[in-house]
GROMACS .gro file of C-alpha atoms in nm:
model
  439
    1MET     CA    1   2.808   0.317  -1.974
    2SER     CA    2   2.910   0.256  -1.612
    3GLU     CA    3   3.023   0.457  -1.314
    4ALA     CA    4   3.318   0.400  -1.084
    5ASN     CA    5   3.303   0.109  -0.846
    6GLN     CA    6   3.283   0.326  -0.537
    7THR     CA    7   2.968   0.504  -0.660
    8GLU     CA    8   2.687   0.493  -0.406
    9TRP     CA    9   2.324   0.469  -0.512
   10ARG     CA   10   2.046   0.627  -0.307
   11ASN     CA   11   1.671   0.627  -0.336
   12TRP     CA   12   1.460   0.945  -0.354
   13THR     CA   13   1.434   0.998   0.018
   14GLY     CA   14   1.800   0.911   0.078
   15ASP     CA   15   1.744   0.643   0.341
   16GLN     CA   16   1.809   0.341   0.117
   17ARG     CA   17   2.170   0.324   0.003
   18CYS     CA   18   2.390   0.065  -0.154
   19ALA     CA   19   2.737   0.038  -0.306
   20PRO     CA   20   2.707  -0.165  -0.627
   21VAL     CA   21   3.013  -0.301  -0.802
   22ALA     CA   22   2.901  -0.080  -1.090
   23ILE     CA   23   2.609   0.141  -1.184
   24GLU     CA   24   2.527   0.093  -1.551
   25ARG     CA   25   2.323   0.341  -1.753
   26PRO     CA   26   2.259   0.177  -2.090
   27ALA     CA   27   2.112   0.391  -2.366
   28SER     CA   28   2.010   0.109  -2.599
   29LEU     CA   29   1.893  -0.249  -2.594
   30GLY     CA   30   2.235  -0.359  -2.716
   31GLU     CA   31   2.408  -0.185  -2.426
   32LEU     CA   32   2.161  -0.332  -2.179
   33THR     CA   33   2.210  -0.683  -2.316
   34ALA     CA   34   2.587  -0.643  -2.287
   35VAL     CA   35   2.549  -0.538  -1.922
   36ILE     CA   36   2.352  -0.853  -1.840
   37GLU     CA   37   2.600  -1.073  -2.026
   38ARG     CA   38   2.900  -0.922  -1.843
   39ALA     CA   39   2.727  -0.966  -1.508
   40ALA     CA   40   2.652  -1.329  -1.589
   41ARG     CA   41   3.014  -1.401  -1.684
   42ALA     CA   42   3.131  -1.242  -1.359
   43GLY     CA   43   2.871  -1.429  -1.154
   44ARG     CA   44   2.717  -1.105  -1.028
   45ARG     CA   45   2.358  -1.036  -0.941
   46VAL     CA   46   2.172  -0.753  -1.114
   47ARG     CA   47   1.899  -0.513  -1.006
   48ALA     CA   48   1.724  -0.253  -1.218
   49ALA     CA   49   1.634   0.089  -1.079
   50GLY     CA   50   1.397   0.343  -1.223
   51ALA     CA   51   1.364   0.681  -1.054
   52GLY     CA   52   1.448   0.545  -0.708
   53HIS     CA   53   1.112   0.640  -0.563
   54SER     CA   54   1.056   0.318  -0.369
   55PHE     CA   55   1.093   0.349   0.006
   56SER     CA   56   1.212  -0.009   0.050
   57ASP     CA   57   1.545  -0.168  -0.041
   58ILE     CA   58   1.386  -0.337  -0.343
   59ALA     CA   59   1.645  -0.195  -0.587
   60CYS     CA   60   1.955  -0.220  -0.368
   61THR     CA   61   2.240  -0.451  -0.464
   62ASP     CA   62   2.608  -0.518  -0.407
   63GLY     CA   63   2.626  -0.649  -0.763
   64VAL     CA   64   2.539  -0.452  -1.076
   65LEU     CA   65   2.273  -0.184  -1.062
   66VAL     CA   66   2.112  -0.095  -1.395
   67ALA     CA   67   1.970   0.258  -1.402
   68LEU     CA   68   1.705   0.294  -1.671
   69ASP     CA   69   1.699   0.674  -1.698
   70ARG     CA   70   1.861   0.678  -2.045
   71LEU     CA   71   1.596   0.441  -2.182
   72ALA     CA   72   1.323   0.701  -2.160
   73ARG     CA   73   1.158   0.759  -2.497
   74VAL     CA   74   0.805   0.723  -2.626
   75LEU     CA   75   0.842   0.484  -2.919
   76ASP     CA   76   0.497   0.480  -3.070
   77VAL     CA   77   0.151   0.627  -3.013
   78ASP     CA   78  -0.155   0.478  -3.181
   79ARG     CA   79  -0.426   0.732  -3.107
   80SER     CA   80  -0.703   0.539  -3.280
   81ALA     CA   81  -0.631   0.223  -3.079
   82GLY     CA   82  -0.547   0.416  -2.761
   83LEU     CA   83  -0.208   0.250  -2.723
   84VAL     CA   84   0.132   0.390  -2.632
   85ARG     CA   85   0.464   0.204  -2.645
   86ALA     CA   86   0.740   0.352  -2.433
   87GLN     CA   87   1.081   0.263  -2.296
   88ALA     CA   88   1.096   0.147  -1.938
   89GLY     CA   89   1.280   0.443  -1.787
   90ILE     CA   90   1.046   0.721  -1.893
   91THR     CA   91   0.887   0.900  -1.599
   92ILE     CA   92   0.512   0.915  -1.561
   93HIS     CA   93   0.538   1.295  -1.579
   94GLU     CA   94   0.707   1.291  -1.918
   95LEU     CA   95   0.489   1.011  -2.050
   96SER     CA   96   0.174   1.201  -1.953
   97ALA     CA   97   0.300   1.520  -2.117
   98GLN     CA   98   0.367   1.338  -2.444
   99LEU     CA   99   0.034   1.156  -2.434
  100ALA     CA  100  -0.144   1.489  -2.393
  101GLN     CA  101   0.008   1.606  -2.721
  102HIS     CA  102  -0.176   1.317  -2.889
  103GLY     CA  103  -0.504   1.375  -2.706
  104LEU     CA  104  -0.454   1.075  -2.477
  105ALA     CA  105  -0.406   1.008  -2.106
  106LEU     CA  106  -0.362   0.724  -1.859
  107GLU     CA  107  -0.699   0.659  -1.696
  108ASN     CA  108  -0.569   0.678  -1.341
  109LEU     CA  109  -0.250   0.789  -1.170
  110GLY     CA  110  -0.110   0.830  -0.823
  111ASP     CA  111  -0.031   1.164  -0.664
  112VAL     CA  112   0.339   1.140  -0.749
  113ASP     CA  113   0.452   1.135  -1.113
  114VAL     CA  114   0.831   1.116  -1.088
  115GLN     CA  115   0.846   0.736  -1.092
  116SER     CA  116   0.962   0.551  -1.401
  117ILE     CA  117   0.682   0.365  -1.574
  118ALA     CA  118   0.868   0.035  -1.526
  119GLY     CA  119   0.904   0.096  -1.153
  120ALA     CA  120   0.538   0.190  -1.119
  121VAL     CA  121   0.426  -0.120  -1.307
  122SER     CA  122   0.665  -0.355  -1.127
  123THR     CA  123   0.550  -0.254  -0.777
  124ALA     CA  124   0.172  -0.230  -0.851
  125THR     CA  125   0.170   0.146  -0.797
  126HIS     CA  126  -0.184   0.286  -0.792
  127GLY     CA  127  -0.393   0.597  -0.768
  128THR     CA  128  -0.737   0.614  -0.614
  129GLY     CA  129  -1.073   0.524  -0.765
  130ALA     CA  130  -1.317   0.260  -0.648
  131ARG     CA  131  -1.397   0.162  -1.007
  132LEU     CA  132  -1.043   0.196  -1.143
  133ARG     CA  133  -0.756  -0.049  -1.115
  134ASN     CA  134  -0.385   0.009  -1.060
  135ILE     CA  135  -0.124   0.110  -1.317
  136PRO     CA  136  -0.011  -0.245  -1.418
  137SER     CA  137  -0.373  -0.325  -1.507
  138GLN     CA  138  -0.332  -0.077  -1.796
  139LEU     CA  139  -0.058  -0.297  -1.949
  140VAL     CA  140  -0.122  -0.456  -2.286
  141SER     CA  141   0.227  -0.602  -2.323
  142LEU     CA  142   0.585  -0.560  -2.209
  143THR     CA  143   0.928  -0.658  -2.331
  144LEU     CA  144   1.152  -0.832  -2.078
  145LEU     CA  145   1.525  -0.903  -2.099
  146ALA     CA  146   1.575  -1.235  -1.923
  147ALA     CA  147   1.874  -1.376  -1.738
  148ASP     CA  148   1.991  -1.580  -2.039
  149GLY     CA  149   1.995  -1.269  -2.259
  150SER     CA  150   1.677  -1.357  -2.444
  151LEU     CA  151   1.420  -1.090  -2.520
  152LEU     CA  152   1.070  -1.196  -2.421
  153GLN     CA  153   0.754  -1.037  -2.561
  154CYS     CA  154   0.506  -1.071  -2.278
  155SER     CA  155   0.134  -1.048  -2.346
  156ARG     CA  156  -0.174  -1.234  -2.241
  157GLU     CA  157  -0.211  -1.377  -2.593
  158ARG     CA  158   0.150  -1.511  -2.615
  159ASP     CA  159   0.192  -1.657  -2.266
  160GLU     CA  160  -0.067  -1.571  -2.004
  161GLU     CA  161   0.132  -1.712  -1.711
  162LEU     CA  162   0.440  -1.511  -1.805
  163PHE     CA  163   0.241  -1.193  -1.863
  164ARG     CA  164   0.055  -1.216  -1.533
  165ALA     CA  165   0.382  -1.275  -1.348
  166ALA     CA  166   0.575  -1.001  -1.527
  167ALA     CA  167   0.300  -0.739  -1.490
  168VAL     CA  168   0.405  -0.700  -1.125
  169GLY     CA  169   0.742  -0.868  -1.148
  170LEU     CA  170   0.926  -0.680  -0.868
  171GLY     CA  171   1.241  -0.682  -1.081
  172ALA     CA  172   1.279  -1.053  -1.005
  173LEU     CA  173   1.212  -1.191  -1.353
  174GLY     CA  174   1.439  -0.974  -1.566
  175VAL     CA  175   1.476  -0.613  -1.679
  176ILE     CA  176   1.175  -0.446  -1.837
  177VAL     CA  177   1.280  -0.282  -2.163
  178GLU     CA  178   0.952  -0.151  -2.302
  179VAL     CA  179   0.585  -0.135  -2.206
  180THR     CA  180   0.268  -0.092  -2.410
  181LEU     CA  181  -0.015   0.070  -2.220
  182ARG     CA  182  -0.384   0.113  -2.289
  183CYS     CA  183  -0.479   0.481  -2.280
  184VAL     CA  184  -0.803   0.679  -2.285
  185PRO     CA  185  -0.897   1.005  -2.457
  186ALA     CA  186  -0.754   1.302  -2.270
  187PHE     CA  187  -0.985   1.439  -2.002
  188ASN     CA  188  -1.006   1.716  -1.746
  189LEU     CA  189  -1.065   1.675  -1.377
  190ARG     CA  190  -1.239   1.901  -1.130
  191GLY     CA  191  -1.042   1.865  -0.811
  192VAL     CA  192  -1.182   1.974  -0.477
  193ASP     CA  193  -0.978   1.976  -0.156
  194ALA     CA  194  -1.189   2.036   0.153
  195PRO     CA  195  -1.187   1.962   0.525
  196ALA     CA  196  -1.463   1.747   0.672
  197PRO     CA  197  -1.544   1.590   1.010
  198LEU     CA  198  -1.330   1.278   1.040
  199GLU     CA  199  -1.580   1.035   1.194
  200GLN     CA  200  -1.853   1.128   0.950
  201THR     CA  201  -1.613   1.088   0.659
  202LEU     CA  202  -1.495   0.746   0.778
  203GLU     CA  203  -1.854   0.628   0.823
  204ARG     CA  204  -1.927   0.730   0.464
  205PHE     CA  205  -1.593   0.624   0.320
  206GLU     CA  206  -1.724   0.357   0.083
  207GLU     CA  207  -2.019   0.574  -0.017
  208LEU     CA  208  -1.789   0.865  -0.101
  209ALA     CA  209  -1.546   0.639  -0.285
  210LEU     CA  210  -1.824   0.498  -0.503
  211ALA     CA  211  -1.994   0.833  -0.559
  212ASN     CA  212  -1.683   0.997  -0.706
  213ASP     CA  213  -1.433   0.907  -0.976
  214HIS     CA  214  -1.146   0.955  -0.730
  215PHE     CA  215  -1.169   1.006  -0.354
  216GLU     CA  216  -0.907   1.002  -0.080
  217LEU     CA  217  -0.856   1.144   0.264
  218PHE     CA  218  -0.568   1.251   0.483
  219VAL     CA  219  -0.583   1.293   0.858
  220PHE     CA  220  -0.312   1.409   1.094
  221PRO     CA  221  -0.289   1.229   1.429
  222HIS     CA  222  -0.434   1.428   1.721
  223THR     CA  223  -0.694   1.594   1.498
  224ARG     CA  224  -1.055   1.510   1.417
  225THR     CA  225  -1.064   1.664   1.071
  226ALA     CA  226  -1.030   1.472   0.745
  227LEU     CA  227  -0.862   1.656   0.462
  228THR     CA  228  -1.054   1.517   0.165
  229ARG     CA  229  -0.954   1.520  -0.201
  230THR     CA  230  -1.222   1.454  -0.462
  231ASN     CA  231  -1.144   1.446  -0.836
  232ASN     CA  232  -1.418   1.399  -1.095
  233ARG     CA  233  -1.420   1.413  -1.473
  234THR     CA  234  -1.562   1.731  -1.614
  235GLU     CA  235  -1.635   1.898  -1.946
  236GLU     CA  236  -1.538   2.232  -1.794
  237PRO     CA  237  -1.242   2.404  -1.958
  238PRO     CA  238  -0.920   2.410  -1.758
  239ARG     CA  239  -0.904   2.666  -1.479
  240PRO     CA  240  -0.565   2.591  -1.326
  241PRO     CA  241  -0.445   2.810  -1.042
  242GLY     CA  242  -0.218   3.092  -1.148
  243ARG     CA  243   0.155   3.047  -1.110
  244ALA     CA  244   0.156   3.241  -0.783
  245GLY     CA  245  -0.144   3.051  -0.647
  246ALA     CA  246   0.000   2.714  -0.742
  247TRP     CA  247   0.331   2.804  -0.580
  248ALA     CA  248   0.157   2.926  -0.264
  249ASN     CA  249  -0.045   2.605  -0.225
  250ASP     CA  250   0.177   2.330  -0.368
  251VAL     CA  251   0.517   2.460  -0.267
  252LEU     CA  252   0.477   2.706   0.016
  253LEU     CA  253   0.199   2.537   0.216
  254THR     CA  254   0.218   2.173   0.108
  255ASN     CA  255   0.596   2.154   0.114
  256HIS     CA  256   0.785   2.441   0.279
  257ALA     CA  257   0.539   2.504   0.561
  258LEU     CA  258   0.490   2.132   0.621
  259GLY     CA  259   0.865   2.077   0.621
  260LEU     CA  260   0.920   2.360   0.868
  261LEU     CA  261   0.651   2.233   1.103
  262CYS     CA  262   0.781   1.876   1.078
  263ARG     CA  263   1.126   2.000   1.178
  264VAL     CA  264   0.964   2.169   1.480
  265GLY     CA  265   0.801   1.837   1.567
  266ARG     CA  266   1.127   1.648   1.524
  267ARG     CA  267   1.303   1.888   1.758
  268ALA     CA  268   1.017   1.905   2.012
  269PRO     CA  269   0.802   1.589   1.987
  270SER     CA  270   0.573   1.707   2.268
  271GLN     CA  271   0.456   1.985   2.036
  272ILE     CA  272   0.346   1.752   1.756
  273PRO     CA  273  -0.027   1.748   1.853
  274ARG     CA  274  -0.035   2.126   1.842
  275VAL     CA  275   0.165   2.133   1.518
  276ASN     CA  276  -0.067   1.880   1.353
  277ARG     CA  277  -0.371   2.086   1.441
  278LEU     CA  278  -0.201   2.393   1.293
  279VAL     CA  279  -0.115   2.210   0.970
  280THR     CA  280  -0.477   2.094   0.941
  281ARG     CA  281  -0.604   2.452   0.978
  282LEU     CA  282  -0.357   2.577   0.717
  283ALA     CA  283  -0.467   2.316   0.462
  284GLY     CA  284  -0.797   2.489   0.390
  285SER     CA  285  -1.000   2.434   0.072
  286ARG     CA  286  -0.944   2.480  -0.301
  287VAL     CA  287  -1.097   2.395  -0.636
  288VAL     CA  288  -0.899   2.341  -0.956
  289VAL     CA  289  -0.996   2.228  -1.306
  290ASP     CA  290  -0.714   2.108  -1.526
  291ARG     CA  291  -0.574   1.829  -1.741
  292SER     CA  292  -0.603   1.499  -1.556
  293ASP     CA  293  -0.235   1.428  -1.495
  294ARG     CA  294  -0.182   1.779  -1.359
  295VAL     CA  295  -0.464   1.735  -1.108
  296PHE     CA  296  -0.356   1.385  -1.004
  297SER     CA  297   0.003   1.478  -0.922
  298THR     CA  298   0.145   1.714  -0.663
  299PRO     CA  299   0.510   1.798  -0.591
  300ARG     CA  300   0.682   1.621  -0.303
  301LEU     CA  301   0.971   1.824  -0.166
  302VAL     CA  302   0.953   1.713   0.198
  303ARG     CA  303   1.150   1.392   0.257
  304PHE     CA  304   0.983   1.108   0.445
  305THR     CA  305   0.953   0.732   0.454
  306GLU     CA  306   0.630   0.542   0.410
  307MET     CA  307   0.445   0.216   0.466
  308GLU     CA  308   0.117   0.135   0.290
  309TYR     CA  309  -0.118  -0.161   0.310
  310ALA     CA  310  -0.396  -0.287   0.083
  311LEU     CA  311  -0.704  -0.410   0.271
  312PRO     CA  312  -1.050  -0.533   0.185
  313ARG     CA  313  -1.220  -0.202   0.106
  314ALA     CA  314  -1.488  -0.237   0.373
  315ARG     CA  315  -1.219  -0.238   0.644
  316THR     CA  316  -1.052   0.090   0.542
  317GLY     CA  317  -1.235   0.308   0.793
  318GLU     CA  318  -1.163   0.063   1.073
  319ALA     CA  319  -0.794   0.065   0.984
  320VAL     CA  320  -0.772   0.446   0.996
  321ARG     CA  321  -0.951   0.458   1.332
  322ARG     CA  322  -0.725   0.194   1.481
  323VAL     CA  323  -0.407   0.368   1.363
  324MET     CA  324  -0.530   0.699   1.507
  325GLU     CA  325  -0.603   0.526   1.839
  326LEU     CA  326  -0.263   0.354   1.830
  327VAL     CA  327  -0.076   0.684   1.795
  328GLU     CA  328  -0.265   0.831   2.091
  329ARG     CA  329  -0.230   0.522   2.309
  330GLU     CA  330   0.138   0.456   2.246
  331ARG     CA  331   0.228   0.825   2.224
  332PHE     CA  332   0.410   0.786   1.897
  333ALA     CA  333   0.555   1.113   1.769
  334VAL     CA  334   0.393   1.132   1.423
  335PRO     CA  335   0.398   1.466   1.239
  336PHE     CA  336   0.277   1.320   0.907
  337PRO     CA  337  -0.077   1.226   0.805
  338ILE     CA  338  -0.247   0.891   0.758
  339GLU     CA  339  -0.379   0.851   0.403
  340ALA     CA  340  -0.670   0.638   0.275
  341ARG     CA  341  -0.750   0.556  -0.090
  342THR     CA  342  -0.937   0.293  -0.291
  343VAL     CA  343  -0.864   0.074  -0.595
  344ALA     CA  344  -1.084  -0.170  -0.786
  345GLY     CA  345  -0.994  -0.535  -0.756
  346ASP     CA  346  -0.795  -0.740  -1.008
  347ASP     CA  347  -0.967  -1.065  -1.093
  348ASP     CA  348  -0.736  -1.210  -1.358
  349ASP     CA  349  -0.444  -0.970  -1.387
  350ALA     CA  350  -0.104  -0.970  -1.216
  351PHE     CA  351  -0.039  -1.260  -0.979
  352LEU     CA  352   0.118  -1.028  -0.721
  353SER     CA  353  -0.111  -0.728  -0.759
  354THR     CA  354  -0.188  -0.597  -0.412
  355ALA     CA  355  -0.554  -0.571  -0.518
  356ALA     CA  356  -0.568  -0.928  -0.651
  357GLY     CA  357  -0.916  -1.074  -0.614
  358ARG     CA  358  -1.072  -0.796  -0.409
  359ASP     CA  359  -1.182  -0.434  -0.415
  360SER     CA  360  -0.926  -0.266  -0.194
  361GLY     CA  361  -0.870   0.024   0.037
  362PHE     CA  362  -0.514   0.145   0.088
  363VAL     CA  363  -0.398   0.296   0.415
  364ALA     CA  364  -0.058   0.464   0.427
  365VAL     CA  365   0.146   0.594   0.718
  366HIS     CA  366   0.451   0.817   0.693
  367MET     CA  367   0.740   0.943   0.904
  368PHE     CA  368   0.945   1.258   0.854
  369GLU     CA  369   1.311   1.213   0.763
  370GLY     CA  370   1.545   1.173   1.059
  371MET     CA  371   1.270   1.051   1.296
  372GLU     CA  372   1.235   0.702   1.439
  373TRP     CA  373   0.988   0.508   1.225
  374GLN     CA  374   1.030   0.141   1.309
  375PRO     CA  375   0.825   0.114   1.631
  376TYR     CA  376   0.536   0.304   1.473
  377PHE     CA  377   0.542   0.110   1.148
  378ARG     CA  378   0.572  -0.226   1.325
  379ALA     CA  379   0.272  -0.145   1.542
  380VAL     CA  380   0.071  -0.034   1.239
  381GLU     CA  381   0.171  -0.350   1.053
  382ALA     CA  382   0.032  -0.561   1.337
  383ILE     CA  383  -0.305  -0.392   1.281
  384MET     CA  384  -0.284  -0.450   0.907
  385ASP     CA  385  -0.201  -0.817   0.962
  386GLU     CA  386  -0.524  -0.855   1.159
  387LEU     CA  387  -0.719  -0.688   0.877
  388ASP     CA  388  -0.584  -0.920   0.603
  389GLY     CA  389  -0.346  -0.656   0.472
  390ARG     CA  390  -0.098  -0.681   0.186
  391PRO     CA  391   0.201  -0.444   0.187
  392HIS     CA  392   0.272  -0.211  -0.102
  393TRP     CA  393   0.572  -0.362  -0.279
  394GLY     CA  394   0.763  -0.035  -0.308
  395LYS     CA  395   0.722   0.076   0.053
  396ARG     CA  396   0.839  -0.023   0.399
  397HIS     CA  397   0.719  -0.345   0.558
  398PHE     CA  398   0.853  -0.633   0.767
  399GLN     CA  399   0.693  -0.928   0.588
  400THR     CA  400   0.872  -1.234   0.455
  401ALA     CA  401   0.793  -1.497   0.194
  402VAL     CA  402   0.652  -1.715   0.472
  403THR     CA  403   0.405  -1.451   0.592
  404LEU     CA  404   0.310  -1.333   0.243
  405ARG     CA  405   0.244  -1.661   0.063
  406GLU     CA  406  -0.100  -1.719   0.213
  407ARG     CA  407  -0.212  -1.366   0.122
  408TYR     CA  408  -0.179  -1.419  -0.254
  409PRO     CA  409  -0.386  -1.692  -0.424
  410ASP     CA  410  -0.139  -1.704  -0.715
  411TRP     CA  411   0.184  -1.686  -0.516
  412ASP     CA  412   0.305  -2.029  -0.628
  413ARG     CA  413   0.223  -1.952  -0.992
  414PHE     CA  414   0.450  -1.647  -0.972
  415ARG     CA  415   0.725  -1.857  -0.817
  416ALA     CA  416   0.696  -2.113  -1.096
  417VAL     CA  417   0.748  -1.845  -1.361
  418ARG     CA  418   1.041  -1.704  -1.164
  419ARG     CA  419   1.207  -2.046  -1.149
  420ARG     CA  420   1.158  -2.083  -1.523
  421LEU     CA  421   1.305  -1.743  -1.612
  422ASP     CA  422   1.576  -1.699  -1.350
  423PRO     CA  423   1.665  -2.031  -1.186
  424GLU     CA  424   2.007  -1.906  -1.069
  425GLY     CA  425   1.873  -1.587  -0.910
  426ARG     CA  426   2.055  -1.344  -1.139
  427PHE     CA  427   1.798  -1.075  -1.056
  428ALA     CA  428   1.782  -1.146  -0.684
  429ASN     CA  429   1.900  -0.932  -0.393
  430GLU     CA  430   1.854  -0.925  -0.018
  431TRP     CA  431   1.502  -0.787  -0.062
  432THR     CA  432   1.389  -1.070  -0.292
  433ASP     CA  433   1.563  -1.328  -0.073
  434ARG     CA  434   1.361  -1.202   0.222
  435VAL     CA  435   1.029  -1.117   0.058
  436LEU     CA  436   1.003  -1.373  -0.223
  437GLY     CA  437   1.237  -1.644  -0.103
  438PRO     CA  438   1.490  -1.820  -0.330
  439PRO     CA  439   1.400  -1.876  -0.698
   0.00000   0.00000   0.00000
């Protein structure tokens, strides 16, 4: 199934757009295979898109764009083995809901659940947890449709090099059709949001990260208060906020009020310090006990763009301090917070995992829609370069294959698999040309 040639594709935030020759929405493996075969005969490049939640141009193409939203079913759940097999286009939200019906859950998730599982895996999407790894680390196997139309079953047992490349494949090796993920028994989380003195929190960042199952902080420029979020497993029964309370916190304060105040800051940048202090005061504290996926995720209604970097975990506090100082010194108009999280290192998993070989801290910066972001992000990236940073694959950055190669010990092993699977660059685009180089 395809759409008219003039159809435009946009990402979630609306700032990445492209005009593919066609947007295909296959509903079966047969339809997907036919799409790849037609593109090959026409000499067109192909990119797959999940939910469009990446902030970069990773999915954009002037060739054929394959939207995976109709390949979105759970195919099998083995509760005793803790395994789930699902089609690539299913969202994390829907996957989590269906797992819960079987008494299972994914052990760790990010704070957004609208991504497709294939997109989250392909870009090394992560949550927070000093002892927990990112989403692709939960992969047991995946099925990949390659450029020659062959269907590859990728697992560590079948072909370790292929599996470790495909686990974070960036859409450059083929189209993911299915994934099999390792799950855990369903669990509840006790989530506590609370303000804390910023400097004290940064000094104790590693201690807090290791003392809790999940810890993260947000801080708005021009404030000295960290907005901390701590989630820990609990045997307590669920005590979710009532519908009115959830709406007041998640929608009214977190989204509508933030959006309104960001628009004030966009219109009057000189007022941003005052606005940020007001937003921090409004954030307040709350405690919630609920099913894990419901605590992990929060709605995102305010549009923004984002850059995030993975760093050696011990340098996370330094990175936050330096970004805060940068905003003050350069007088950047920044109405959105800086965010800091942690992820356990990957020792022998995906070649291009952003946490490859090291326990990592992640520092993210954001900019409200319609505001200038490049000068701020470029200045932040210069700091991250000095701190041995690796950019999140689904978010803004200015790196190239030349600047990235030395940051990944297995970079050349990934390139070798890419040359084997897609020597003609069928699954390339401007983003891969820039970030990965030619096949």
